[in-house]
Short mmCIF file of C-alpha atoms and ligand atoms in Angstrom, two decimals:
data_model
loop_
_atom_site.label_atom_id
_atom_site.label_comp_id
_atom_site.label_asym_id
_atom_site.label_seq_id
_atom_site.Cartn_x
_atom_site.Cartn_y
_atom_site.Cartn_z
CA UNK A 1 35.50 -2.15 -11.43
CA UNK A 2 38.45 -1.34 -9.23
CA UNK A 3 38.24 -2.41 -5.65
CA UNK A 4 38.36 0.38 -3.16
CA UNK A 5 37.97 0.34 0.53
CA UNK A 6 36.59 3.81 0.87
CA UNK A 7 33.10 4.66 1.84
CA UNK A 8 30.90 5.04 -1.22
CA UNK A 9 27.30 5.69 -2.08
CA UNK A 10 24.83 2.89 -2.78
CA UNK A 11 23.16 2.23 -6.12
CA UNK A 12 19.55 1.47 -5.28
CA UNK A 13 17.20 0.63 -8.14
CA UNK A 14 13.41 0.52 -8.00
CA UNK A 15 11.60 -1.73 -10.42
CA UNK A 16 7.98 -2.67 -10.92
CA UNK A 17 5.04 -2.42 -13.25
CA UNK A 18 3.64 0.90 -14.32
CA UNK A 19 1.53 2.30 -11.42
CA UNK A 20 3.30 0.13 -8.83
CA UNK A 21 4.24 3.27 -6.87
CA UNK A 22 7.93 3.53 -7.75
CA UNK A 23 7.97 7.24 -8.33
CA UNK A 24 6.17 8.08 -5.06
CA UNK A 25 8.34 5.72 -3.05
CA UNK A 26 11.55 7.01 -4.59
CA UNK A 27 10.52 10.57 -3.75
CA UNK A 28 9.66 9.73 -0.15
CA UNK A 29 12.86 7.78 0.31
CA UNK A 30 15.06 10.55 -1.02
CA UNK A 31 13.46 13.11 1.34
CA UNK A 32 13.94 10.74 4.24
CA UNK A 33 17.61 10.09 3.44
CA UNK A 34 18.26 13.80 2.95
CA UNK A 35 16.70 14.39 6.35
CA UNK A 36 19.19 11.95 7.85
CA UNK A 37 21.99 13.97 6.29
CA UNK A 38 22.92 11.54 3.50
CA UNK A 39 24.25 12.71 0.19
CA UNK A 40 21.59 11.33 -2.16
CA UNK A 41 20.19 11.95 -5.64
CA UNK A 42 17.05 10.78 -7.39
CA UNK A 43 17.63 9.48 -10.93
CA UNK A 44 15.27 7.86 -13.40
CA UNK A 45 15.45 5.91 -16.61
CA UNK A 46 14.55 6.71 -19.24
CA UNK A 47 16.23 10.05 -18.62
CA UNK A 48 14.19 12.03 -21.09
CA UNK A 49 16.36 15.16 -20.84
CA UNK A 50 19.18 13.89 -23.08
CA UNK A 51 19.02 13.71 -26.88
CA UNK A 52 18.69 9.92 -26.74
CA UNK A 53 16.04 10.40 -24.05
CA UNK A 54 14.06 12.66 -26.36
CA UNK A 55 13.97 9.93 -29.02
CA UNK A 56 12.70 7.52 -26.36
CA UNK A 57 10.10 9.99 -25.16
CA UNK A 58 8.81 10.52 -28.71
CA UNK A 59 8.48 6.75 -29.09
CA UNK A 60 6.68 6.29 -25.76
CA UNK A 61 4.22 9.05 -26.55
CA UNK A 62 3.51 7.53 -29.97
CA UNK A 63 5.00 10.45 -31.84
CA UNK A 64 7.43 8.10 -33.56
CA UNK A 65 7.56 4.47 -34.58
CA UNK A 66 10.70 2.42 -34.04
CA UNK A 67 11.67 -1.18 -34.55
CA UNK A 68 11.60 -3.09 -31.22
CA UNK A 69 15.35 -3.76 -31.33
CA UNK A 70 16.11 -0.12 -32.06
CA UNK A 71 14.16 1.21 -29.09
CA UNK A 72 15.72 -1.44 -26.88
CA UNK A 73 19.19 -0.23 -27.80
CA UNK A 74 18.18 3.39 -27.25
CA UNK A 75 17.03 2.60 -23.70
CA UNK A 76 20.38 0.93 -23.15
CA UNK A 77 22.32 3.82 -24.70
CA UNK A 78 20.44 6.15 -22.36
CA UNK A 79 21.91 4.23 -19.42
CA UNK A 80 25.39 4.13 -20.98
CA UNK A 81 25.45 7.89 -21.44
CA UNK A 82 25.00 8.28 -17.68
CA UNK A 83 27.36 5.49 -16.63
CA UNK A 84 30.52 7.47 -15.97
CA UNK A 85 28.60 10.13 -14.03
CA UNK A 86 27.03 7.33 -12.02
CA UNK A 87 30.43 5.89 -11.13
CA UNK A 88 31.80 9.30 -10.20
CA UNK A 89 28.86 10.07 -7.91
CA UNK A 90 28.93 6.68 -6.19
CA UNK A 91 32.66 6.88 -5.57
CA UNK A 92 32.26 10.39 -4.21
CA UNK A 93 29.88 8.97 -1.61
CA UNK A 94 26.52 9.92 -3.11
CA UNK A 95 23.75 7.36 -2.94
CA UNK A 96 21.67 7.13 -6.10
CA UNK A 97 18.02 6.16 -5.93
CA UNK A 98 17.13 5.12 -9.46
CA UNK A 99 13.59 4.75 -10.76
CA UNK A 100 13.96 1.87 -13.33
CA UNK A 101 17.16 0.42 -14.80
CA UNK A 102 18.35 -2.50 -16.93
CA UNK A 103 15.70 -4.86 -15.54
CA UNK A 104 12.98 -2.69 -17.08
CA UNK A 105 14.92 -2.80 -20.31
CA UNK A 106 14.97 -6.59 -20.33
CA UNK A 107 11.45 -7.15 -18.92
CA UNK A 108 9.68 -4.82 -21.35
CA UNK A 109 11.57 -5.96 -24.45
CA UNK A 110 11.34 -9.69 -23.71
CA UNK A 111 7.62 -9.16 -23.05
CA UNK A 112 7.43 -8.02 -26.68
CA UNK A 113 9.09 -11.27 -27.73
CA UNK A 114 12.74 -10.28 -28.09
CA UNK A 115 15.37 -12.82 -27.10
CA UNK A 116 16.53 -12.62 -23.49
CA UNK A 117 20.27 -13.00 -24.15
CA UNK A 118 20.09 -10.45 -26.94
CA UNK A 119 18.32 -8.00 -24.60
CA UNK A 120 20.87 -8.47 -21.84
CA UNK A 121 23.96 -8.05 -24.01
CA UNK A 122 24.02 -4.24 -24.29
CA UNK A 123 23.58 -3.92 -20.52
CA UNK A 124 26.81 -5.83 -19.79
CA UNK A 125 29.33 -3.54 -18.16
CA UNK A 126 26.87 -1.09 -16.66
CA UNK A 127 27.20 -0.69 -12.90
CA UNK A 128 25.38 -3.41 -10.97
CA UNK A 129 22.88 -2.16 -8.39
CA UNK A 130 23.64 -2.88 -4.74
CA UNK A 131 19.95 -3.42 -4.25
CA UNK A 132 16.89 -3.77 -6.44
CA UNK A 133 13.62 -3.01 -4.70
CA UNK A 134 10.83 -4.68 -6.65
CA UNK A 135 7.46 -3.15 -5.88
CA UNK A 136 5.26 -6.16 -6.34
CA UNK A 137 1.71 -5.55 -7.49
CA UNK A 138 -0.58 -7.59 -9.70
CA UNK A 139 -1.24 -6.04 -13.09
CA UNK A 140 -4.96 -5.96 -12.21
CA UNK A 141 -4.38 -4.02 -8.96
CA UNK A 142 -2.06 -1.62 -10.73
CA UNK A 143 -4.67 -1.00 -13.41
CA UNK A 144 -7.29 -0.32 -10.72
CA UNK A 145 -5.15 2.52 -9.42
CA UNK A 146 -6.16 4.26 -12.59
CA UNK A 147 -4.20 6.89 -14.32
CA UNK A 148 -2.50 4.70 -16.87
CA UNK A 149 -1.42 7.54 -19.11
CA UNK A 150 -1.73 7.20 -22.83
CA UNK A 151 1.84 5.98 -23.23
CA UNK A 152 2.90 2.92 -25.08
CA UNK A 153 2.98 -0.22 -22.86
CA UNK A 154 0.39 1.13 -20.41
CA UNK A 155 -2.19 -1.57 -21.08
CA UNK A 156 -3.31 -4.36 -18.83
CA UNK A 157 -2.63 -7.18 -21.28
CA UNK A 158 0.92 -6.05 -21.93
CA UNK A 159 1.59 -5.36 -18.22
CA UNK A 160 0.61 -8.98 -17.51
CA UNK A 161 3.40 -10.12 -19.81
CA UNK A 162 5.88 -7.67 -18.31
CA UNK A 163 5.03 -8.97 -14.84
CA UNK A 164 5.82 -12.55 -15.89
CA UNK A 165 9.10 -11.49 -17.46
CA UNK A 166 10.17 -9.51 -14.40
CA UNK A 167 9.55 -12.56 -12.24
CA UNK A 168 11.79 -14.71 -14.41
CA UNK A 169 14.65 -12.32 -13.86
CA UNK A 170 14.77 -11.67 -10.16
CA UNK A 171 18.09 -12.53 -8.51
CA UNK A 172 19.77 -12.30 -5.13
CA UNK A 173 20.10 -8.51 -5.28
CA UNK A 174 16.30 -8.18 -5.34
CA UNK A 175 14.09 -7.43 -2.38
CA UNK A 176 10.42 -7.93 -3.10
CA UNK A 177 8.08 -5.52 -1.34
CA UNK A 178 4.32 -6.03 -1.43
CA UNK A 179 3.17 -2.87 -3.16
CA UNK A 180 -0.52 -3.56 -2.54
CA UNK A 181 -0.07 -2.45 1.08
CA UNK A 182 -0.91 1.11 2.13
CA UNK A 183 1.74 3.56 0.93
CA UNK A 184 2.98 4.28 4.47
CA UNK A 185 3.64 0.59 5.13
CA UNK A 186 5.50 0.21 1.86
CA UNK A 187 7.52 3.30 2.73
CA UNK A 188 8.49 1.94 6.13
CA UNK A 189 9.75 -1.37 4.69
CA UNK A 190 11.60 0.35 1.89
CA UNK A 191 13.42 2.66 4.34
CA UNK A 192 14.61 -0.24 6.47
CA UNK A 193 15.89 -2.29 3.55
CA UNK A 194 17.64 0.63 1.90
CA UNK A 195 19.35 1.86 5.07
CA UNK A 196 20.94 -1.56 5.62
CA UNK A 197 22.38 -1.46 2.12
CA UNK A 198 23.68 2.07 2.41
CA UNK A 199 25.56 1.04 5.54
CA UNK A 200 27.09 -1.97 3.75
CA UNK A 201 28.32 0.32 0.97
CA UNK A 202 29.76 2.78 3.46
CA UNK A 203 31.72 -0.12 4.91
CA UNK A 204 33.40 -0.64 1.53
CA UNK A 205 31.25 -3.13 -0.38
CA UNK A 206 32.86 -3.40 -3.82
CA UNK A 207 31.14 -1.91 -6.85
CA UNK A 208 30.47 -4.56 -9.49
CA UNK A 209 29.19 -4.75 -13.05
CA UNK A 210 26.16 -6.25 -14.73
CA UNK A 211 25.36 -9.03 -14.98
CA UNK A 212 26.81 -10.70 -11.93
N1 NYM B 301 10.99 1.16 -20.25
C1 NYM B 301 11.82 1.77 -19.37
C2 NYM B 301 11.47 0.23 -21.17
O1 NYM B 301 10.73 -0.31 -21.95
N2 NYM B 301 12.81 -0.04 -21.17
C3 NYM B 301 13.69 0.55 -20.31
O2 NYM B 301 14.89 0.27 -20.35
C4 NYM B 301 13.17 1.50 -19.36
C5 NYM B 301 14.10 2.18 -18.41
O3 NYM B 301 9.49 2.92 -20.46
N3 NYM B 301 6.48 1.88 -19.36
C6 NYM B 301 9.57 1.53 -20.27
C7 NYM B 301 8.81 1.27 -19.01
C8 NYM B 301 7.78 2.36 -18.94
C9 NYM B 301 8.28 3.42 -19.90
O4 NYM B 301 9.02 4.68 -18.00
C10 NYM B 301 8.54 4.77 -19.28
P1 NYM B 301 8.45 5.67 -16.86
O5 NYM B 301 9.04 5.13 -15.59
O6 NYM B 301 6.95 5.55 -16.93
O7 NYM B 301 8.95 7.03 -17.24
#
């Protein structure tokens, strides 16, 4: 992606198991950043509002059956269809807080047994996050929180596999936050980490592509 020295928004991704608290933390963070006067938007993947997203939603709610490779590519396509909007927003100075991204794509599909390199390939060229906040919780603790919905993947045994696959993939852009702590403590740590990254992006940190 072209280098530019102008102030831009940060791409901040939240990852973690189902019930790790991503959605609550993303919501709290966005309100906080808005309160500070930042231009910020909350995004999530899958984005179920698009036509690709509706196919994904039907699969997740067991209304359709799809081959594992096919659903993997749909999740990826769902990110590609938002890519140019993402670039536009970031360059215009808007910070995006994104609930799940390519790491979910790879962790969930490799947990099903798909090949890692194959899973990564369709993600190449998407915008690389400036920061990945991994909300770390054991699958057992997450399950205790209750409220696994009836969606596909929301089972303890499978979440154990996903957890292992996430851990294999963490890189230097990841910050691991202990998500077993009380919500307010998690929130406080998340705010501090994210603010530092937003400032770095405002100072002209270059936008890069996956996987770097
Ligand atoms: N998921 C999500 C994937 O398997 N691949 C992906 O690329 C993404 C973004 O979808 N169990 C899975 C993880 C979740 C499920 O996500 C729905 P959510 O955050 O519960 O709406």
